[in-house]
Structures are given as structure tokens and as C-alpha cells.
Short mmCIF file of C-alpha atoms in Angstrom, two decimals:
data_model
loop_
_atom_site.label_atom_id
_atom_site.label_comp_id
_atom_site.label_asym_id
_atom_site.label_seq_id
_atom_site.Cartn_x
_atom_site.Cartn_y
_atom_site.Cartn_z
CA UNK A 1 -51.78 62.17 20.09
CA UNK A 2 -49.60 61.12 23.11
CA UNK A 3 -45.93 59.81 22.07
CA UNK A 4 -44.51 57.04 24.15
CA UNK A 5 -42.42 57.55 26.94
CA UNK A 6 -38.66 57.90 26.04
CA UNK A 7 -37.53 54.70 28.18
CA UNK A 8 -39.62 52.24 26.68
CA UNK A 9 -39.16 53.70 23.42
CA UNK A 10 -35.30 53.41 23.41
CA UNK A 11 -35.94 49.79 24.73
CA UNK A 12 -37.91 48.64 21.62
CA UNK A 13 -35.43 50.22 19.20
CA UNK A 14 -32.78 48.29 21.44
CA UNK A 15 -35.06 45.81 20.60
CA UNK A 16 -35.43 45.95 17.33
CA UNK A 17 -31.83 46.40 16.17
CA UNK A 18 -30.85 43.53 18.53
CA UNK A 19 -33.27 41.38 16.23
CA UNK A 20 -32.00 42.98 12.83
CA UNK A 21 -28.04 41.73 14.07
CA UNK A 22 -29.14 38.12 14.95
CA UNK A 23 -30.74 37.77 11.44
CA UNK A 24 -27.58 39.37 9.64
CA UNK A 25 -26.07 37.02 11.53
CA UNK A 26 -28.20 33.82 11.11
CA UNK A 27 -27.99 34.51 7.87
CA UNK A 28 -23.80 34.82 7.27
CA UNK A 29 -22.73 31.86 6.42
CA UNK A 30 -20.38 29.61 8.33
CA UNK A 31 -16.39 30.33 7.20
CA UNK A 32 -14.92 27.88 5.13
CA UNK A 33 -13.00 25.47 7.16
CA UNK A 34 -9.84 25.59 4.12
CA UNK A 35 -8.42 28.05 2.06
CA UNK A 36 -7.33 27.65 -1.75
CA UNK A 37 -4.00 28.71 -3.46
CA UNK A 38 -3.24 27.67 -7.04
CA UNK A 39 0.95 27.77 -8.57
CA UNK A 40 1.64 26.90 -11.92
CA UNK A 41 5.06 24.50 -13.42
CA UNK A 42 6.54 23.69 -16.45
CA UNK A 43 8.22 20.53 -17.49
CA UNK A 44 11.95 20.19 -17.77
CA UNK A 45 11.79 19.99 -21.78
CA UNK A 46 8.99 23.19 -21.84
CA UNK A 47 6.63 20.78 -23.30
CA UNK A 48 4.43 20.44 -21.29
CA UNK A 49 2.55 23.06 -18.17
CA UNK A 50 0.94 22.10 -15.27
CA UNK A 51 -1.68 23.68 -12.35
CA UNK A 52 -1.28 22.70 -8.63
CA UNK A 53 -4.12 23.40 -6.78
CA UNK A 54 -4.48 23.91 -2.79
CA UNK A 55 -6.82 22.98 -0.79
CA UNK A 56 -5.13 23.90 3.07
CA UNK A 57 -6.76 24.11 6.71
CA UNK A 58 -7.29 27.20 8.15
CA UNK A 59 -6.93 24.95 11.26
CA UNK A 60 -3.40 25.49 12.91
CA UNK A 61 -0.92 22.75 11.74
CA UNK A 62 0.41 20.10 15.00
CA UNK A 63 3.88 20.19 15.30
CA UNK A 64 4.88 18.16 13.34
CA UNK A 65 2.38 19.45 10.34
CA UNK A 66 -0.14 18.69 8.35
CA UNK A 67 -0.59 15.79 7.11
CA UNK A 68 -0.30 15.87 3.08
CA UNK A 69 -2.59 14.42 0.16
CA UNK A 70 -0.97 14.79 -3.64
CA UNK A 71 -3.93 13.69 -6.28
CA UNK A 72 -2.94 13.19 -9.99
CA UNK A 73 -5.26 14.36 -12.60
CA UNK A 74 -5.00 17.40 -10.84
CA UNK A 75 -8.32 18.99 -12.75
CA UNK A 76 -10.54 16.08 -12.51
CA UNK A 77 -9.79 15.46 -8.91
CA UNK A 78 -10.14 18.90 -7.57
CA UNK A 79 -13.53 18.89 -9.68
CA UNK A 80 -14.36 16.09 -7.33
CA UNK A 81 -13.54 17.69 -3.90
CA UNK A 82 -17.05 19.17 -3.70
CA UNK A 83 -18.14 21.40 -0.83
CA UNK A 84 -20.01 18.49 0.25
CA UNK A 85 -16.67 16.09 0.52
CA UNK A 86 -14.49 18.61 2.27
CA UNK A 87 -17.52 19.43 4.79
CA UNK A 88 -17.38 15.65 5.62
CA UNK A 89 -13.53 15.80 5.82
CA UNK A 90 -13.90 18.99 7.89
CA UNK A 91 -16.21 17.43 10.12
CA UNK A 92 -14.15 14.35 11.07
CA UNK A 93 -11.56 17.05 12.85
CA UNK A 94 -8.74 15.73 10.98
CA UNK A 95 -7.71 18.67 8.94
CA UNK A 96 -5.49 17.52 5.38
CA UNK A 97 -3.55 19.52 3.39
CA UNK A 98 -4.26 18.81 -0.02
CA UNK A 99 -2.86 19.38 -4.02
CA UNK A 100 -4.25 18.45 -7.03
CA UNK A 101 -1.41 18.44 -10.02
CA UNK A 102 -2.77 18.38 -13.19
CA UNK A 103 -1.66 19.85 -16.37
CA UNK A 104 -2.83 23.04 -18.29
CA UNK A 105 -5.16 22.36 -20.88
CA UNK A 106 -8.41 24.14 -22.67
CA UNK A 107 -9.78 20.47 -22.69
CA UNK A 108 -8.78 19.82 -18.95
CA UNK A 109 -7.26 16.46 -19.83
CA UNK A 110 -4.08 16.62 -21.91
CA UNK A 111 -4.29 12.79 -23.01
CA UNK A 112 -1.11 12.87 -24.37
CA UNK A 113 0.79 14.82 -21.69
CA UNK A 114 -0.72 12.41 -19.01
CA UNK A 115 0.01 8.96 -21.63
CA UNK A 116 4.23 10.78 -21.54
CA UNK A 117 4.33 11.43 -17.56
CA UNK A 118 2.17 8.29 -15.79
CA UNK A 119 3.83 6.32 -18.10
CA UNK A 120 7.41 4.29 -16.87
CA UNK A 121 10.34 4.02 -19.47
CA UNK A 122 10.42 0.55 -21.11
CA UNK A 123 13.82 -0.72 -20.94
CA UNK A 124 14.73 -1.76 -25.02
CA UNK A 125 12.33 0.65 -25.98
CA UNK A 126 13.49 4.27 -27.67
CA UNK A 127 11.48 5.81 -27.56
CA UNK A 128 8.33 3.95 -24.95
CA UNK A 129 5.63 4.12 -27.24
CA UNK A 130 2.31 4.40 -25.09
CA UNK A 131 -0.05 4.07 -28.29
CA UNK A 132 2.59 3.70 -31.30
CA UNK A 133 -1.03 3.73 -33.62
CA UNK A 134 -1.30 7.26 -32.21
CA UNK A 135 2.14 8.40 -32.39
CA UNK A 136 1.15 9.06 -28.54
CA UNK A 137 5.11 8.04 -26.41
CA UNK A 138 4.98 7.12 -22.83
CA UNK A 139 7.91 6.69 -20.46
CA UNK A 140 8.20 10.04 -18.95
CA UNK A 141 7.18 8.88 -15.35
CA UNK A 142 10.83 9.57 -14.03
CA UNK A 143 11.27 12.79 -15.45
CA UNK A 144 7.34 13.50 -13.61
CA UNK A 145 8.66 12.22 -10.35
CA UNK A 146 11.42 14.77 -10.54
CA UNK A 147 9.47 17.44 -11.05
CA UNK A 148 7.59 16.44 -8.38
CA UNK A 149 10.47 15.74 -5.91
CA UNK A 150 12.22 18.97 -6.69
CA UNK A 151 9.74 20.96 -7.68
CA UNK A 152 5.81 20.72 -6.62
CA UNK A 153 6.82 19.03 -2.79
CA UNK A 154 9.09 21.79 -2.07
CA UNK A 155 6.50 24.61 -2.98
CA UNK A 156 3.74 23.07 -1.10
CA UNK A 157 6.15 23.04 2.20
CA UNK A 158 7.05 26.55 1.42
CA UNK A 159 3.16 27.48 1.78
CA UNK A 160 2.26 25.20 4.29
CA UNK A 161 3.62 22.89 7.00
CA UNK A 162 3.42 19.64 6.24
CA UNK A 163 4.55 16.32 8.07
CA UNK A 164 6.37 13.96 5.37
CA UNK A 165 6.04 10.76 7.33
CA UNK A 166 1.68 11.70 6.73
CA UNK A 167 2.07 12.46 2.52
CA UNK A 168 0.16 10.19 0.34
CA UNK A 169 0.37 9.91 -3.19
CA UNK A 170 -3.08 9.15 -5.11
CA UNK A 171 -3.91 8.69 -8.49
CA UNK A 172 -6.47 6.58 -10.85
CA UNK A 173 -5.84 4.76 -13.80
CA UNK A 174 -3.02 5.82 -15.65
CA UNK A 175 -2.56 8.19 -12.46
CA UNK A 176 -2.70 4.79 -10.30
CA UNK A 177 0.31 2.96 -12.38
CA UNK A 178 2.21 6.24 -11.35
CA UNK A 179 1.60 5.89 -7.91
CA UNK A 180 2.59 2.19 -7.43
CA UNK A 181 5.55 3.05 -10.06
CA UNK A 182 6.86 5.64 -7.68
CA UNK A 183 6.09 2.81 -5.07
CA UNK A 184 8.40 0.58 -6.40
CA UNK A 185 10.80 2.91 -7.72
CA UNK A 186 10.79 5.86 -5.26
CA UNK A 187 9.87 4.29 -2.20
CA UNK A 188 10.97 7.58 0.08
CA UNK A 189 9.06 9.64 -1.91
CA UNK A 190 5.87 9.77 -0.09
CA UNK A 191 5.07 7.37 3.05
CA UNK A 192 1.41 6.44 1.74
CA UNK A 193 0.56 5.90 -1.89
CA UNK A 194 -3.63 5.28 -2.82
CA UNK A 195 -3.83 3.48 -6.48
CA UNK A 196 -7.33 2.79 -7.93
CA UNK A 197 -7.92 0.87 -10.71
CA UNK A 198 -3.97 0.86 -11.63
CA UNK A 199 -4.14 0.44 -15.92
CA UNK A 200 -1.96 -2.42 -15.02
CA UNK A 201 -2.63 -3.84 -18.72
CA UNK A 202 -0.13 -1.36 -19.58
CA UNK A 203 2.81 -3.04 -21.98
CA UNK A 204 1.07 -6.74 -21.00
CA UNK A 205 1.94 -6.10 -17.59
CA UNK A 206 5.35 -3.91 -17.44
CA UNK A 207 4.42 -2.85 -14.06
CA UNK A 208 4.55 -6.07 -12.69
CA UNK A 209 8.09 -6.55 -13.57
CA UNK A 210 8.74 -3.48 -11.83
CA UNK A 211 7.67 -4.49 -8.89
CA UNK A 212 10.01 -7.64 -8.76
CA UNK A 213 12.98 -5.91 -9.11
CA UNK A 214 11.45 -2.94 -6.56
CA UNK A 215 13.80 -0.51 -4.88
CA UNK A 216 14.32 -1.41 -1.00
CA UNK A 217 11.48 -0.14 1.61
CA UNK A 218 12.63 2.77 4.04
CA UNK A 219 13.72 1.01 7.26
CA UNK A 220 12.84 3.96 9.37
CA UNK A 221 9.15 3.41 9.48
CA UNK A 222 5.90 1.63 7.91
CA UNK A 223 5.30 2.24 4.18
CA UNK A 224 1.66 2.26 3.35
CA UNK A 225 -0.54 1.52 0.33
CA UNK A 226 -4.26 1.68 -0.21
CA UNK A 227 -5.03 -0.81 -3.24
CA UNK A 228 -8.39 -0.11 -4.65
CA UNK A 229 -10.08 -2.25 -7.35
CA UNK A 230 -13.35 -1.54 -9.22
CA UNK A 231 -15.66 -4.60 -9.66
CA UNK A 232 -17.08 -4.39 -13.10
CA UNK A 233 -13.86 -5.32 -15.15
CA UNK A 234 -14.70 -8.53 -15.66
CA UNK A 235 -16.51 -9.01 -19.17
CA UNK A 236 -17.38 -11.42 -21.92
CA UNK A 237 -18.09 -11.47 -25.27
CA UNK A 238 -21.83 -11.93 -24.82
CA UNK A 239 -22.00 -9.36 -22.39
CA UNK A 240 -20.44 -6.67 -24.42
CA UNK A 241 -20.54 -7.81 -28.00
CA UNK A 242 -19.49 -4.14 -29.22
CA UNK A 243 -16.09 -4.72 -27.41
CA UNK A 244 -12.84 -4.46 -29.39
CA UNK A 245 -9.88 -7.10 -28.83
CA UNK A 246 -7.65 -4.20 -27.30
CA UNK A 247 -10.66 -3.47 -25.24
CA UNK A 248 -11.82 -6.22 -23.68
CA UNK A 249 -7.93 -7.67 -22.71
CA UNK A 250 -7.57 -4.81 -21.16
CA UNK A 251 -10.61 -4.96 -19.06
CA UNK A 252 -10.02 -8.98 -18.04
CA UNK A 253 -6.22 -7.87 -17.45
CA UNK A 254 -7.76 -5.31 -14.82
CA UNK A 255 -10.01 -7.63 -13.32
CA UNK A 256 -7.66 -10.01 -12.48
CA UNK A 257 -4.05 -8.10 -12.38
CA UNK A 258 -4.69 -6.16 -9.49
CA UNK A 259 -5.95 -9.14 -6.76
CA UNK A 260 -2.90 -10.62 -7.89
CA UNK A 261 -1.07 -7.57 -7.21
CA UNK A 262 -2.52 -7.44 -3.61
CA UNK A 263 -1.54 -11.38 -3.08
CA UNK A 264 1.49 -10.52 -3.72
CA UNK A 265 2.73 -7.38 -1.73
CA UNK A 266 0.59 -8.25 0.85
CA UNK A 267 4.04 -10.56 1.56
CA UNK A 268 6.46 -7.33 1.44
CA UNK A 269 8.19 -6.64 4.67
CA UNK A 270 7.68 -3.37 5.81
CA UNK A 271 4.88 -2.56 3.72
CA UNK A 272 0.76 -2.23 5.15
CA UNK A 273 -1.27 -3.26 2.57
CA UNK A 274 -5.47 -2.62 2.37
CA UNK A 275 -7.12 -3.78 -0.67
CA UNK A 276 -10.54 -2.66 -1.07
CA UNK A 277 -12.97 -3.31 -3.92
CA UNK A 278 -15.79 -2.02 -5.28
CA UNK A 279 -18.66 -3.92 -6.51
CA UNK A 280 -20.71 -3.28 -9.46
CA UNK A 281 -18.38 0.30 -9.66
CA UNK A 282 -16.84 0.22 -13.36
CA UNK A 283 -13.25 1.89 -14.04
CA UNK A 284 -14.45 5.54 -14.91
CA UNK A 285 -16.32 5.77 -11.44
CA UNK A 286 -13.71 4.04 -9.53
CA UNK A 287 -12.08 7.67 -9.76
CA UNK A 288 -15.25 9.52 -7.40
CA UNK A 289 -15.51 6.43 -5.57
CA UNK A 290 -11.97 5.67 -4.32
CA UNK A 291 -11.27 9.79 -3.41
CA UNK A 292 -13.38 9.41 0.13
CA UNK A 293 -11.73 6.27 1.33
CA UNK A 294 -8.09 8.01 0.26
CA UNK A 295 -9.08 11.21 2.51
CA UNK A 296 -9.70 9.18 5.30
CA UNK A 297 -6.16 7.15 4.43
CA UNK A 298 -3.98 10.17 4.14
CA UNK A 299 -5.86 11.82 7.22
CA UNK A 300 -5.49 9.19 9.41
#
């Protein structure tokens, strides 16, 4: 039997393992356009532990660094930020730095942790009881804000450059009255704050006594909030007959608190107010629904 010549024979195995390194590579998949880091804090008092998580561009920061996104119920919300979302927010070429804060738990929701830190101090009250039926307290939000101003802002800058005139604050229910408390409170804090669904029932409406007596804008530049509001609140008795008193005040307090909120800082000086509502979307699923909106606010 005659072999083949040695030229064309070199040439098909050229061949051949040309065509076995385009299908290793077809088949690699694309790198991840972030990275992921993870750091872990305790409280002040040692009661309570929390998990930061990272999600950070691989991108190189502009000069004046990346712009910043800080989501409450750090475990739920980093549950959300599916491949899927941070392929979209890869794709629109604005690259976010982002950390979830949430505390350490088995359960992945410490109910009363979160009640204590989203929770503001009620002047008159000692201690601010968030559910006194429960024994749960409230009124740690200050002591949370402090951990976050000295604490979880200065460890994300230390891993990754960030611009603080870009940093939003986000959270969602409970996590939402912390965000427009810090708002009102801690104005400096972060330039952009995203609430959705704020429990502003809370205390009959504590918040919005808080936000009459509000701490002075920066003058330096535009404050910014994203106001997000879920349109199933509204409810009556017929509609949900199983619905406890507590319940169902709540849920007609939500409906109608937070357009009244908008109304009314929409006339702040020095503050650039969207509102943006949801219809049909009840509170739970405000939390999946307002996280793409508040990528494309803290990205912008």
C-alpha cells in the first residue's frame, strides 16, 4: 500500500489540529465581565454579623471611578443579580460597582436584626419597639448608618475605585424606609438613594415627620432619588376578606403614603425626583422588579 506524500500529509494534520483549537475554543466560554469578593462585619454592640458581597468590573475604572450601587437585604438582592441581569448591565457598557450588605444568618433573613437596623429611633420611645407583641425593638437605623459610613464604604474604596458623587443607596421595604431615612437624615451619605415600596406605615407614618424636619441638601451638586411604588396595595375588605386590621392599614397606608411622598419632595430644592410605579406588581415583587430600573439609575 502506497503512504501519502509527506507534504500533504503534514498539511491535513495542520489541518486537523487547526480545527480541534477552533472547537476548544468555540466552546470556552466568554469571561465574566465582573469579578466577586465577599468581607464580613460585626455590629458595634457584637449583636449582630453581617456579609458584603461584591460584584466589581473587570472593566478599568474612569478617573474618577466607578460608579457605586449599595443594596440592603444584602442576601436577597445578590440572589437577584442573576447572570442574566448583570449580562444586560454588562451589555449597556456602563460598568457598576456593586455590594449587597446583608446580615449572617442560616435562614438568610434575620427578621429581627433587619426590624433593629432599617428601623429609625422614635423620639419618647426607650426603647423603639418595632413589634412590642414580638418583643422585636427597632430604632437602630443610626447606629446601621455608622457602620456603614465608617465601616462597609471605606472597605469597598479600599478594593475598588469608586466615584462618590455616582453611589446610590437601594433598599425595599423595610430596606426602602432606610434609604429615604438616610435621605433625610444623612443627606451626604450617598448622592443617589432608590426606595421601593418604602414600609412607610411604619409608627403611623414616623417617616413622614422625618422628612419635615430633614437635614439640609448638599449645595455642591444634585441629590437624586428614584421613588418606586408597587400598584397592588390598594385593597378592600371584599377583595381580601382573610385580611387582618394590622394588615390591611398597612397595605392602604402604602398605597397612598408614598404618591404623597413624591408630591411632596418633588418641591425640594436641590433634589431630582423620579417616581415610577408598577401596576398590578404587589409589595413582595416590587423587590425583583424595582432592581433593573435602580441599575440603570446608579449606572447612569
Amino acid at each position: 500500500m502506497s503512504s501519502l506524500p509527506a507534504w500533504p500529509r503534514r498539511s491535513l494534520l495542520l489541518a486537523l489540529a487547526g480545527a480541534g483549537l477552533q472547537a476548544c475554543t468555540a466552546a470556552r466560554p466568554a469571561p465574566a465581565p465582573h469579578r466577586s469578593e465577599r468581607f464580613e462585619l460585626v455590629s458595634a454592640d457584637g449583636q449582630r454579623r453581617y456579609r458584603v458581597q461584591l460584584v466589581l468590573p473587570h472593566a478599568a475604572p474612569p478617573a474618577g471611578g466607578h460608579p457605586l450601587l449599595v443594596m440592603l437585604d444584602g442576601n436577597a438582592a445578590f440572589a437577584a443579580l442573576t447572570d442574566e441581569v448583570l449580562a444586560r448591565q454588562a451589555a449597556s457598557g456602563r460598568p457598576l460597582a456593586i455590594a449587597t450588605l446583608g446580615h449572617e444568618s442560616p435562614q438568610g433573613l434575620d427578621v429581627a436584626a433587619r426590624a433593629f437596623d432599617y428601623t429609625p429611633p422614635v423620639p419618647g420611645e426607650n426603647p423603639t419597639w418595632d413589634d412590642a407583641s414580638r418583643q422585636r425593638t427597632g430604632g437602630g437605623a443610626d447606629l446601621f448608618l455608622d457602620l456603614v459610613a465608617q465601616q462597609v464604604l471605606p472597605e469597598v474604596h479600599r478594593r475598588v475605585r469608586c466615584d462618590p458623587a455616582r453611589s446610590t443607596l437601594w433598599g425595599h421595604s423595610y430596606g426602602g424606609l432606610l434609604a429615604l431615612y438616610a435621605l433625610f437624615t444623612r443627606p451626604a451619605l450617598f448622592a443617589r438613594y432608590a426606595a421601593a415600596d418604602p414600609s412607610l406605615w411604619w409608627h403611623d407614618g414616623f417617616m413622614l415627620s422625618v422628612q419635615d424636619r430633614a437635614r439640609p441638601l448638599p449645595a455642591d451638586r444634585r441629590t437624586q432619588l428614584l421613588l418606586m411604588a408597587g400598584g397592588a396595595g390598594t385593597a378592600t375588605r371584599s377583595q381580601r376578606p382573610g385580611m387582618d386590621d394590622t394588615a390591611f392599614n398597612r397595605r392602604a397606608m402604602l398605597s397612598d403614603a408614598t404618591p404623597r411622598l413624591a408630591e411632596r419632595l418633588a418641591l425640594r430644592a436641590g433634589l431630582d425626583l423620579t417616581f415610577q410605579t408598577f401596576p398590578g406588581v404587589g409589595h413582595g415583587a416590587m423587590r425583583p422588579a424595582s432592581i433593573p430600573p435602580t441599575l440603570a439609575f446608579a449606572a447612569a
